[in-house]
XYZ file of C-alpha atoms in Angstrom:
575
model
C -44.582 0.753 -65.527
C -46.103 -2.648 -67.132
C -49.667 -2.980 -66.367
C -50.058 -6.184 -64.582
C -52.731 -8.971 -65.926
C -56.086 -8.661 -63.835
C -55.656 -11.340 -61.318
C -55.541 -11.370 -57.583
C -52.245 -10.924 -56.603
C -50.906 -13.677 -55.168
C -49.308 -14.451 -51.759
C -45.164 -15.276 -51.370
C -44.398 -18.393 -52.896
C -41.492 -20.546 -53.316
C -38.631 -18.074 -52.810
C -39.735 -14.906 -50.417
C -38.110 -11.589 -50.259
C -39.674 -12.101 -46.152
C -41.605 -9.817 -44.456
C -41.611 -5.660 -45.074
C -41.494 -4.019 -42.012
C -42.721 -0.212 -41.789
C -41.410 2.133 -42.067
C -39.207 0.348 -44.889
C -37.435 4.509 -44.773
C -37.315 5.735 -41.164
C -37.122 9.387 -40.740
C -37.556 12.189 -42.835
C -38.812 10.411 -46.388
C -42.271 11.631 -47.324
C -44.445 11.949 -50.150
C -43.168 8.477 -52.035
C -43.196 7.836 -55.436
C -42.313 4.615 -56.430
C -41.534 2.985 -59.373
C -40.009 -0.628 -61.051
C -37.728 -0.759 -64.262
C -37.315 -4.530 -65.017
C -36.331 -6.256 -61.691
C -35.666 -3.211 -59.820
C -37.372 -0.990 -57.715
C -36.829 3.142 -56.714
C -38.720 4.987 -54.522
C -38.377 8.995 -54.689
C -38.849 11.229 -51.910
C -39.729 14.767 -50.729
C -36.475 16.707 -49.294
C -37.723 19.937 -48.734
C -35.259 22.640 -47.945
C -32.209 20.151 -47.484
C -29.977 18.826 -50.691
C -29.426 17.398 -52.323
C -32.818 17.727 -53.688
C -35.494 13.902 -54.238
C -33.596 11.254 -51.889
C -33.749 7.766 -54.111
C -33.480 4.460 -52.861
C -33.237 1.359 -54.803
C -34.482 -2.013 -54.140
C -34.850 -5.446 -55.765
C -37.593 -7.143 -53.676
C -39.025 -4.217 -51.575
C -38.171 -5.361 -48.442
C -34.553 -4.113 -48.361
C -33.661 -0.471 -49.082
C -30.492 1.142 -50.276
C -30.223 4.942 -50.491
C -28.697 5.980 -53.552
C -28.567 10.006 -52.341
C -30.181 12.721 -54.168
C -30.889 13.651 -57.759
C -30.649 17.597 -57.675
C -27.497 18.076 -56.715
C -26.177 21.384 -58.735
C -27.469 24.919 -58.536
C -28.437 23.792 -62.185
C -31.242 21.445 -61.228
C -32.342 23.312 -58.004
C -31.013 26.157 -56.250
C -32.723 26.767 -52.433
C -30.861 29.972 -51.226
C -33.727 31.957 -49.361
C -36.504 29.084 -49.322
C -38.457 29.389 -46.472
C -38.386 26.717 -43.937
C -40.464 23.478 -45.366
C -40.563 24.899 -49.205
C -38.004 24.306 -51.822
C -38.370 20.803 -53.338
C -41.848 18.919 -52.482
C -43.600 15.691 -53.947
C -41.538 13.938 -56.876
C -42.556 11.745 -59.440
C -40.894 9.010 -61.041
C -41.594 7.589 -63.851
C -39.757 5.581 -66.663
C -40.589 5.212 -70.594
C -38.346 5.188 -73.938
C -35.393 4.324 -72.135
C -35.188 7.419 -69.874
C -36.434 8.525 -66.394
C -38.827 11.311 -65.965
C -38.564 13.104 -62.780
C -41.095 15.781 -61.800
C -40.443 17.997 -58.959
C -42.070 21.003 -57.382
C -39.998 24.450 -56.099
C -41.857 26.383 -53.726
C -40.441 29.751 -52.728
C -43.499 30.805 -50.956
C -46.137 28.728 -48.981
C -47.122 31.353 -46.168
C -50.976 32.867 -46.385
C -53.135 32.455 -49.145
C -50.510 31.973 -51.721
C -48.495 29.150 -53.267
C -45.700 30.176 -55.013
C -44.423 27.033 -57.050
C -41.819 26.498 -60.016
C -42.929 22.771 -61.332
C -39.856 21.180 -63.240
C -39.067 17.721 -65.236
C -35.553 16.267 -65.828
C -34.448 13.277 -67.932
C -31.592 10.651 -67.557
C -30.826 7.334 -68.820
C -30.389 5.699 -65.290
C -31.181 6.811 -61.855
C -27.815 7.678 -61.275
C -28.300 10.386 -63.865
C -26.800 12.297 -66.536
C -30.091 14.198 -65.456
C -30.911 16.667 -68.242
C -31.244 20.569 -67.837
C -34.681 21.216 -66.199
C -37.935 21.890 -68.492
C -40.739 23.942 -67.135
C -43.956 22.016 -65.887
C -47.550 23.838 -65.211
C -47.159 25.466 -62.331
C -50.262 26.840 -61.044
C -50.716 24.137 -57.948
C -47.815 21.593 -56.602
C -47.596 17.681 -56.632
C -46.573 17.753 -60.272
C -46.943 14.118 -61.701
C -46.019 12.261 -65.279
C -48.254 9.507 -66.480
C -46.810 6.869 -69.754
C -49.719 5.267 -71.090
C -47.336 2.810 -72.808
C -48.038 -0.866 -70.723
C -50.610 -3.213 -72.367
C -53.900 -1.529 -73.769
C -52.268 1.547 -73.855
C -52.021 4.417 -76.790
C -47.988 5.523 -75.517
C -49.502 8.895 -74.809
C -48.465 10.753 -71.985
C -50.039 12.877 -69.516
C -49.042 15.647 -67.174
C -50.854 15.833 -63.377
C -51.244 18.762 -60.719
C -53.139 19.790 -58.135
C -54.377 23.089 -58.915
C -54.452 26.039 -55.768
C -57.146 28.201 -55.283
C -56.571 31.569 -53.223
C -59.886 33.016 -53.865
C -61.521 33.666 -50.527
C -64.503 32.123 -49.465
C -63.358 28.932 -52.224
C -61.408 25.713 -50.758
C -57.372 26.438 -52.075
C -57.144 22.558 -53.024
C -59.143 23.069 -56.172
C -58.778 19.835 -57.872
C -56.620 17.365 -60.300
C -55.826 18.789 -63.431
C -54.620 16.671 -66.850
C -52.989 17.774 -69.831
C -51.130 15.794 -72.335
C -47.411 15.503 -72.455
C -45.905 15.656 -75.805
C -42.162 13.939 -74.891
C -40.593 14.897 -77.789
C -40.888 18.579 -77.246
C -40.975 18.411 -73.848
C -43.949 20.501 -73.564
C -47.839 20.132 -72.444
C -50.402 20.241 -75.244
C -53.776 20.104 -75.604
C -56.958 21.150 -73.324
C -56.838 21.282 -69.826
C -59.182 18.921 -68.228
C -60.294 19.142 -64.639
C -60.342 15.274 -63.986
C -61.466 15.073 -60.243
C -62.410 17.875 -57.431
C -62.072 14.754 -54.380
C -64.220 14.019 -51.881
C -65.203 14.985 -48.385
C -62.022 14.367 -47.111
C -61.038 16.939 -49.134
C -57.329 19.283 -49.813
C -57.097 16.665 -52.518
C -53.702 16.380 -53.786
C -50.643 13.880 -54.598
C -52.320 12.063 -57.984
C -50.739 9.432 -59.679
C -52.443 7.727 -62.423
C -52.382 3.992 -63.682
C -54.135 2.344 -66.252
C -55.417 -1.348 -65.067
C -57.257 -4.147 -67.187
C -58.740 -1.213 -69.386
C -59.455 1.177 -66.969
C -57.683 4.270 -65.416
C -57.154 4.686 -61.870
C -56.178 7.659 -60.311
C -54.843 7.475 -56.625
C -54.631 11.062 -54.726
C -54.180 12.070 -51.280
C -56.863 13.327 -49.350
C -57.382 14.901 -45.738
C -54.043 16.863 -45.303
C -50.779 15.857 -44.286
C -51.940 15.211 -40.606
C -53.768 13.406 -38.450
C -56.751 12.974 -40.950
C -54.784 11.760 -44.102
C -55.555 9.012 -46.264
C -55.236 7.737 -49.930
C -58.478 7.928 -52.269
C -58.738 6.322 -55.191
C -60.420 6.414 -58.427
C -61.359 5.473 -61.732
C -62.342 5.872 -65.137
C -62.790 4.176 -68.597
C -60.139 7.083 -70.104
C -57.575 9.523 -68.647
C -59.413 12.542 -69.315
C -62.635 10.219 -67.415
C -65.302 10.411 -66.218
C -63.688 9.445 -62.496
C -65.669 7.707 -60.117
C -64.923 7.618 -56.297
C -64.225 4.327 -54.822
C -67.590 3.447 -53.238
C -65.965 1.859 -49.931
C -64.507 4.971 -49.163
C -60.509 5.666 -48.715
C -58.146 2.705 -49.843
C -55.959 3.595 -46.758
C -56.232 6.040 -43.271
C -55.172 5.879 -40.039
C -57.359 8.759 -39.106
C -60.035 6.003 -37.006
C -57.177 4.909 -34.678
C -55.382 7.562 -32.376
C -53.100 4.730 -30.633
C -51.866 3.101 -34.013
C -48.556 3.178 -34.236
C -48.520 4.371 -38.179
C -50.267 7.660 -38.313
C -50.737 10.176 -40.960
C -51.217 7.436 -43.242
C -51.385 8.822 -46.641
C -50.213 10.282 -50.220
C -49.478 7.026 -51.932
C -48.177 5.633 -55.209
C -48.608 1.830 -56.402
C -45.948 -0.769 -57.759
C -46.481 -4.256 -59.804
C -43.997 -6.712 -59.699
C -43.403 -8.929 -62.843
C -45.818 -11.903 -61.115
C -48.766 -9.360 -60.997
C -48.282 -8.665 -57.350
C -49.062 -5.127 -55.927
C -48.043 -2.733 -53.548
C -48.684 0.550 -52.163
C -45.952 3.056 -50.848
C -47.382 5.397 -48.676
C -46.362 8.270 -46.183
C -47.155 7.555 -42.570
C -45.246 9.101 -39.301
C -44.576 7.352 -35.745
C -45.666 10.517 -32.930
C -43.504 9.738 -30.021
C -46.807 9.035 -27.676
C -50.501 8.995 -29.112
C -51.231 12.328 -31.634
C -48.447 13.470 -30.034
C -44.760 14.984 -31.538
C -43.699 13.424 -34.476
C -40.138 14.177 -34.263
C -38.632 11.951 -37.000
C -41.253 13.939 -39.515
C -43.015 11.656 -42.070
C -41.850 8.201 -43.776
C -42.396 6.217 -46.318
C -44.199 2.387 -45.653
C -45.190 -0.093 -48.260
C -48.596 -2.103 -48.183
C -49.828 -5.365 -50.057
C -52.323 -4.626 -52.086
C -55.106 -6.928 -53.479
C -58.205 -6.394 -56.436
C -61.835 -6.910 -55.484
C -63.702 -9.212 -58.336
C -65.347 -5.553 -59.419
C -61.633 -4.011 -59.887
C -61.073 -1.990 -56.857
C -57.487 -2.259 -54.906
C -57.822 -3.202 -50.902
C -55.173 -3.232 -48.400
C -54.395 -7.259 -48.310
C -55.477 -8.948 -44.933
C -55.853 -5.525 -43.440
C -55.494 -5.795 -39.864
C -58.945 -5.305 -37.137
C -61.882 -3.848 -38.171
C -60.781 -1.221 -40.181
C -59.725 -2.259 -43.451
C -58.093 0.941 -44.612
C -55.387 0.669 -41.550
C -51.986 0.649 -42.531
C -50.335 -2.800 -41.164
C -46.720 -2.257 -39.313
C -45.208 -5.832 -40.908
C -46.633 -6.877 -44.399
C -45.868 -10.141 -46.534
C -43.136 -9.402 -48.970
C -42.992 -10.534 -53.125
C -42.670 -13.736 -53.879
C -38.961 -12.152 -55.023
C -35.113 -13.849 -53.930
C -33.860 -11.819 -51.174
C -31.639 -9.264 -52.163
C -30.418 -7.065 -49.009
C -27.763 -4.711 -49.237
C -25.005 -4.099 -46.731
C -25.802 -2.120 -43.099
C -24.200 1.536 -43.457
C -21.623 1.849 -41.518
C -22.368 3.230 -38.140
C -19.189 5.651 -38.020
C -17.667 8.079 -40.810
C -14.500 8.524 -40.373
C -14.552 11.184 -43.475
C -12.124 9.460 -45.737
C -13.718 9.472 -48.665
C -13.258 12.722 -50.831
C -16.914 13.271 -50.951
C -20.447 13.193 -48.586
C -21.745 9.744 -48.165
C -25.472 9.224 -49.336
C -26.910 9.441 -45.967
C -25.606 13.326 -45.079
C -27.738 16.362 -46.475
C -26.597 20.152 -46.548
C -28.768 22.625 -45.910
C -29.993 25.012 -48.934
C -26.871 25.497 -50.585
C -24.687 22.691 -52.407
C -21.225 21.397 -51.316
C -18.782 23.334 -52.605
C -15.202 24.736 -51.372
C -15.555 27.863 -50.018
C -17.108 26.679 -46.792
C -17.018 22.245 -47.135
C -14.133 20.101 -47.806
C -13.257 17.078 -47.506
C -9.401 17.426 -48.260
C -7.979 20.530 -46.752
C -7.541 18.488 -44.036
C -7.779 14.890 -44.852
C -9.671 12.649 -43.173
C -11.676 15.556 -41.474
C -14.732 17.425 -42.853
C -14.090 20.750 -42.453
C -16.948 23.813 -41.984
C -16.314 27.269 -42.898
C -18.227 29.579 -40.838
C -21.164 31.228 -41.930
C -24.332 32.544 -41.192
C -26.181 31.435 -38.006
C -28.467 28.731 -37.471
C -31.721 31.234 -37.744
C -30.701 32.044 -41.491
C -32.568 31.144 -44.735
C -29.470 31.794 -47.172
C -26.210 30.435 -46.255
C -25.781 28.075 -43.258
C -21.977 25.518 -42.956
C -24.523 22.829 -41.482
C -24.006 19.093 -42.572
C -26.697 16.663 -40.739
C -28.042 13.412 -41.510
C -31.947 12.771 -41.003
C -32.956 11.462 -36.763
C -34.543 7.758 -38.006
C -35.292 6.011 -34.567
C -36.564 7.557 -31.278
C -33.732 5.947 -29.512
C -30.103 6.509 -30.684
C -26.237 8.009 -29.768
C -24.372 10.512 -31.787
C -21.059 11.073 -31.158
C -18.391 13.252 -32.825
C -14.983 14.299 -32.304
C -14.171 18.076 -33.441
C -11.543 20.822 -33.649
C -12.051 24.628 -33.407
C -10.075 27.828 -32.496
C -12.847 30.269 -31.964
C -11.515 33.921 -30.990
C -14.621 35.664 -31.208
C -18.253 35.161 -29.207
C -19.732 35.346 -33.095
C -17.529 32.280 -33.643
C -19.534 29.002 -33.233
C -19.558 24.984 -33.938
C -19.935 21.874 -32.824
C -23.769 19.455 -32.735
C -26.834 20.375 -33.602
C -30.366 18.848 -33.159
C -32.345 20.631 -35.814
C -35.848 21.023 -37.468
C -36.303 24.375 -38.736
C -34.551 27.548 -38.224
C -36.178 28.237 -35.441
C -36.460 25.002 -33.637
C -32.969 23.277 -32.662
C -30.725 22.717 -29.807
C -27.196 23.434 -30.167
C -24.400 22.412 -27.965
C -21.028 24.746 -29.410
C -18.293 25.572 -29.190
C -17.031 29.389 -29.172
C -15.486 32.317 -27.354
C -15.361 33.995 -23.861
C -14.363 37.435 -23.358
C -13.521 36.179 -19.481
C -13.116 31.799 -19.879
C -11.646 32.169 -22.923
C -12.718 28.851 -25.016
C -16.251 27.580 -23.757
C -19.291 24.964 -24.756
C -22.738 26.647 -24.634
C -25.968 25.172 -24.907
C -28.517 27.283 -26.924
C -32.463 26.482 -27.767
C -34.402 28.117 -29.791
C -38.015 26.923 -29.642
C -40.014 28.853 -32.839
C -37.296 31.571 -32.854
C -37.130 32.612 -28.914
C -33.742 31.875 -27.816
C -32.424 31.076 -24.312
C -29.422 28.921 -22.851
C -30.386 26.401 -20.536
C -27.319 26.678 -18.458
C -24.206 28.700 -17.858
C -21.142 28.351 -20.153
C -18.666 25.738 -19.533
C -15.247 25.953 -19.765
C -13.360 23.454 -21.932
C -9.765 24.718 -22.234
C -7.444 23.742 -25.574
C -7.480 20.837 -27.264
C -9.825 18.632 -29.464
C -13.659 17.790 -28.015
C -15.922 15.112 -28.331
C -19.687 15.646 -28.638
C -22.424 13.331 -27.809
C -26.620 13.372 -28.201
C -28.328 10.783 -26.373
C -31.925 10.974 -27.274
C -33.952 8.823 -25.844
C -37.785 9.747 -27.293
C -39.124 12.746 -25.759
C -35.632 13.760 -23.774
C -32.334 14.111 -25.525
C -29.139 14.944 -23.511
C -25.861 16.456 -24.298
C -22.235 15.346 -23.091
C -18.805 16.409 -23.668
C -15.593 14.673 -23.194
C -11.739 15.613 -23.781
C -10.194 13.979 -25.871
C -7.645 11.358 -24.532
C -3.504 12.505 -24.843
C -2.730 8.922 -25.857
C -4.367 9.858 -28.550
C -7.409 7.519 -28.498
C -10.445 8.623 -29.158
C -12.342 7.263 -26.310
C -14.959 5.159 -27.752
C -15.221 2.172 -25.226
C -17.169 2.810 -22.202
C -18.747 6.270 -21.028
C -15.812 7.588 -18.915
C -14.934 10.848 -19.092
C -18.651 11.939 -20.093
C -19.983 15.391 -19.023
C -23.310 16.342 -19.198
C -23.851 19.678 -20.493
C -27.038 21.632 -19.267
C -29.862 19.591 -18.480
C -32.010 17.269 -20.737
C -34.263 18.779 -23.182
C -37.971 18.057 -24.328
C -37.305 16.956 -28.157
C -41.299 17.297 -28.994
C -40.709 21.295 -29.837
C -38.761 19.522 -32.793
C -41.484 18.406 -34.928
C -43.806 18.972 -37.632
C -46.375 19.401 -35.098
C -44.577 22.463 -33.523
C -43.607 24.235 -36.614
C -47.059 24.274 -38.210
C -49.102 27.477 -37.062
C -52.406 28.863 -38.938
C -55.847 27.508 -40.030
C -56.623 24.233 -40.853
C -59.876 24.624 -42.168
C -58.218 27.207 -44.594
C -55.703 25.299 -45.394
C -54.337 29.159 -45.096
C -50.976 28.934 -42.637
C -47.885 31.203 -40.894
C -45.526 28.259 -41.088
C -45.316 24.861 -42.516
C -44.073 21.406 -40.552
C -43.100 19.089 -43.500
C -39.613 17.391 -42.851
C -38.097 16.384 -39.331
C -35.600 16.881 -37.397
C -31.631 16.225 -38.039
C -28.720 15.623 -36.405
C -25.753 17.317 -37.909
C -22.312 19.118 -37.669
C -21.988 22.969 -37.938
C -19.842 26.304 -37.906
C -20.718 30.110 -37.788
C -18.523 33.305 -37.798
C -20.717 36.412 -38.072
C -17.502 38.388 -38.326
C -17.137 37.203 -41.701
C -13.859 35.687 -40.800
C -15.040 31.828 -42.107
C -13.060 30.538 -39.175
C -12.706 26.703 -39.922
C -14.066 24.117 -37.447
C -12.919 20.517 -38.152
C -14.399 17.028 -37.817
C -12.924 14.127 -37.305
C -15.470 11.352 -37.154
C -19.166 10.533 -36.480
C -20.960 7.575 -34.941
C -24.809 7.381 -34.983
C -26.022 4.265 -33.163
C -29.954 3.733 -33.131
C -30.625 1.772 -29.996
C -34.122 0.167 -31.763
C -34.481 -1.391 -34.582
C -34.320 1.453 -37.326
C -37.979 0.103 -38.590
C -39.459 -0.316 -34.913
C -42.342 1.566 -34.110
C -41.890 4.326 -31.425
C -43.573 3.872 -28.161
C-alpha cells in the first residue's frame, strides 16, 4: 500500500461515495484485512471451518461491497477434513507488492487446552481472482500470520513477516507477544533474526498486527483484550520495523468495551486503508448481540471507521461519537470517491448456474461430485448423503452465512428417504453441536415424515412428535425473528406452482425455538483469564441445505430453489 503524505485527512468533497454504514459485511466476516491496489479496494476475512477458505470482497469507494467468494478453494490450498469446530483457516492478510498478492493464512488443527496447533501459509497470484500459487510455509509457532512491503515512499522495499507468538508454559500469559522477521520474496522464505517487537499492554492476549510505515515512522496496529466483550485495537510506533515500539499514550485507538448498550460490540482486530487523496480508514471486527452482552448470533463482522492524525502523528477515530473517543460509530462519512455500488444479489437461487454462487459456503470439504452437483439434475442442487450433522469429517451441508436478525428462508426440496438414518431438508447451524434441523426422513410406522431435532452443545432432543408429510415435493421455511426462529412446511401446489405469494398453506412445525444457544457466546467454554479453553465460538450461525444416510447408501436429496429475504436493512443494527 502507498504511504499517504502526512496531512489530516480530509472530509468528502465534491463527489462522495455517501455515508458507510456498519457493518459494511453483516454476518459471519471477522478478523478484516484490508487492502487498496490503485482505485480498488479488498477486504479479506476469517472463514474458519467453512470453504471455501478467506471470503474477499471488493470495493471501489468503501461504502459498497461486492463478495468475490473465497480464495482457498482446492484441497491444494487448504484441506479442513477433521478441524475442530472454530479452527481451520483464521486471520488473513492481504497484501500487494511487485505485481502480485500476498495472502497469509493460518490452519489450526488444534485450539483446545493449552495448545495451539497452527500450520501458517502464504500464496501468490497476479489478481485477486487468483492463479493463487502452491502454498509456502510461514513461522508457525503462534497464529495471525501477517506480511508487511516496505516499498511506499521512504521505504527500503524490504519485507517483513508478523505473528503472534503462543506461550503454553504454565504460570506465563499464552499471548506472548509480536514477533518480526524479514521476508526475503524471492525465495519465499524468512531470514534473518527474530525480533520480539512488542509484548502489548494491559489489555493484553495481544494479537492481529499489521504494520505500516507513516511520514517516517512505523506503526504497528494489534488487537488487544480478546475476541469478546473487552476487545479493542492498540496501536503503536516506532522510528524502524524492528523498533523500539511505543504504546499510544491515549490508550486504545478503538473499544467498545466502556459501553454495554452500544450497538457495535466486540470492537476490535483492525487493519488501516489510504485512499489516493490521503484519506484513512480503519476496518475493524465488531458483532451486534441480539439484546445488551447478550447472544451474538450472526458471529462477528467487519465495520470500517474514518480515521484522522493528531499534529504529534497518532491516528483517532474521526468525530468519534459521546464521550468516548475510541467508540466505534454505526454510520461514518465515506471518501471523497464517485459512487460505485454494485448490483443487490439476488434474493432467490434458482440453481441454474453450473456452479455455487459467491454467497454459499460448504462445510470442511470442497465441492466436488461424489456428494454436490449442480447438473445431475439441472436446475436443482443435489446432496449426497453423508455423515450427520455432529461430524468433523464429511458433512453434504451447503449454507450461506445468517446476516440480519430478521429474515425468511424458504426452499423447495425433493427426497425419497427409506431408512430412519436417511435425512435432509433446513438447517440453522453454528457448530456441530449447536443447530436446529427441520428434515426430512423415514418412519418405520408413517412412512415419510418431517422431524424437528436440536442439539444445544451436543445433547439432542426433538421438540415435537414427527409429522407426517406423505409423497411429493416439500417446501421449507425459517422465520427468525431475533431471539425466536420458527419452522413451517408446505406441499407443494399440483398446478405446479411453487407457492410463493401469500402464506397459505403454511404449517408450523414444533414450536419456536430460542436462537441465542446459536452463538459464539454459547460455544465458548473454559478460562478466560487463561486464555486456556474446551471449545472455541469464532464464526456464526448459517442457514443452509443438507442430506445424511448413515447406511452408506448416499441417497440423493434435491433442491430446487432458495429465497432468503432479510426483513431489516442488511447493515441495521439489531435491537
Amino acid at each position: 500500500m502507498t504511504a499517504a503524505p502526512s496531512v489530516r485527512a480530509p472530509g468528502p468533497t465534491g463527489d462522495s461515495a455517501g455515508a458507510i454504514n456498519n457493518p459494511v459485511l453483516p454476518g459471519f466476516h471477522p478478523d478484516p484485512s484490508i487492502l487498496r491496489v490503485g482505485t480498488d479496494y479488498y477486504l479479506a476475512t476469517s472463514t474458519f471451518e467453512w470453504l471455501p477458505g478467506v471470503t474477499l470482497h471488493h470495493s471501489r469507494d468503501l461504502v459498497h461491497w461486492r463478495s468475490l467468494g473465497g480464495v482457498l478453494d482446492q484441497d491444494r490450498l487448504v484441506e479442513l477434513t477433521g478441524r475442530p469446530d472454530s479452527g481451520g483457516v483464521w486471520a488473513p492478510c492481504l497484501s500487494y507488492t511487485d505485481g502480485e498478492f500476498h495472502l497469509v493464512y493460518s490452519d489450526v488443527t488444534n485450539l483446545s487446552g493449552a495448545f495451539k496447533d497452527v500450520r501458517n501459509q502464504v500464496i501468490t497470484a497476479p489478481t485477486p481472482q487468483g492463479p493463487w500459487s502452491d502454498p509456502v510455509p510461514f513461522p508457525s509457532h503462534g497464529f495471525d500470520p501477517s506480511l508487511f512491503h516496505d516499498d511506499g515512499p521512504g521505504g527500503d522495499g524490504r519485507s517483513w513477516a508478523l505473528w503472534m507468538e503462543w506461550d503454553h508454559r504454565p504460570g506465563r500469559h499464552p499471548f506472548g507477544g509480536i514477533l518480526l522477521q524479514e521476508w526475503d520474496r524471492t525465495a519465499r522464505r524468512v531470514t534473518g533474526p527474530v525480533h520480539r517487537i512488542f509484548t502489548g499492554t494491559g489489555l493484553a492476549h495481544t494479537e492481529g498486527p499489521h504494520l505500516y510505515h507513516r511520514d517516517g515512522r512505523y506503526y504497528l496496529v494489534t488487537a488487544e483484550g480478546g475476541t469478546g466483550w473487552n476487545h479493542a485495537v492498540t496501536v503503536a510506533r516506532a522510528p524502524r520495523p524492528e523498533g523500539p515500539y511505543e504504546t499510544d499514550p491515549a490508550g486504545p485507538l478503538l473499544t467498545s468495551a466502556g459501553d454495554a448498550d452500544h450497538p457495535l460490540q466486540k470492537a476490535g482486530h483492525g487493519s488501516l486503508v489510504a485512499t489516493p487523496a490521503g484519506e484513512w480508514f480503519l476496518a475493524h471486527l465488531v458483532a451486534r448481540p441480539l439484546t445488551p452482552r447478550g447472544a451474538c448470533v450472526m458471529g462477528r463482522e467487519t465495520a470500517i471507521q474514518r480515521i484522522e492524525w493528531t499534529p504529534d502523528g497518532w491516528p483517532r477515530l474521526a468525530d468519534a461519537p459521546g464521550e468516548d473517543p475510541a467508540a466505534p460509530r454505526t454510520t461514518v462519512p465515506g471518501p471523497a470517491l464517485p459512487p460505485a455500488p454494485f448490483p443487490d444479489p439476488p434474493a432467490r437461487d434458482d440453481f441454474d448456474a453450473p456452479d455455487l454462487g459467491p454467497l454459499w459456503s460448504t462445510l470442511r470439504r470442497h465441492p466436488a461430485p461424489d456428494w454436490l452437483s449442480l447438473t445431475e439434475r439441472p436446475g436443482h442442487l443435489r446432496l449426497r448423503g453423508a455423515q450427520s450433522l455432529g461430524s468433523t469429517h464429511h458433512q453434504s451441508l451447503v449454507a450461506r452465512r445468517q446476516q440480519s436478525p430478521v429474515l425468511t428462508f424458504t426452499t423447495a426440496m425433493s427426497a425419497e428417504p427409506r431408512s430412519p438414518l436417511q435425512m435432509s431438508g433446513l438447517v440453522h447451524y453454528y457448530n456441530s453441536t449447536l443447530w436446529h434441523y427441520l428434515h426430512l426422513t423415514w418412519d418405520e410406522e408413517l412412512g415419510r415424515v418431517l422431524r424437528l431435532g436440536v442439539c444445544d452443545r451436543g445433547a439432542y432432543r426433538e421438540p415435537c412428535a414427527p409429522l407426517p408429510v406423505g409423497d411429493g415435493p416439500l417446501e421449507l421455511r425459517l422465520t427468525v425473528r431475533g431471539e425466536r426462529a420458527l419452522f413451517s412446511v408446505r406441499q407443494v401446489r399440483q398446478d405446479g406452482q411453487d407457492g410463493q405469494e401469500g402464506q397459505d398453506g403454511w404449517q408450523p412445525v414444533g414450536p419456536e425455538l430460542d436462537t441465542s444457544p446459536l452463538s459464539d457466546e454459547n460455544a465458548t467454554q473454559g478460562d478466560p483469564d487463561t486464555g486456556h479453553f474446551r471449545t472455541w465460538g469464532f464464526t456464526g450461525a448459517f442457514i443452509g441445505l443438507c442430506a445424511q444416510d448413515l447406511t452408506g447408501a448416499a441417497a440423493p436429496a434435491d433442491f430446487d430453489w432458495t429465497e432468503y429475504r432479510a426483513d431489516t436493512l442488511p447493515g441495521a443494527a439489531a435491537q
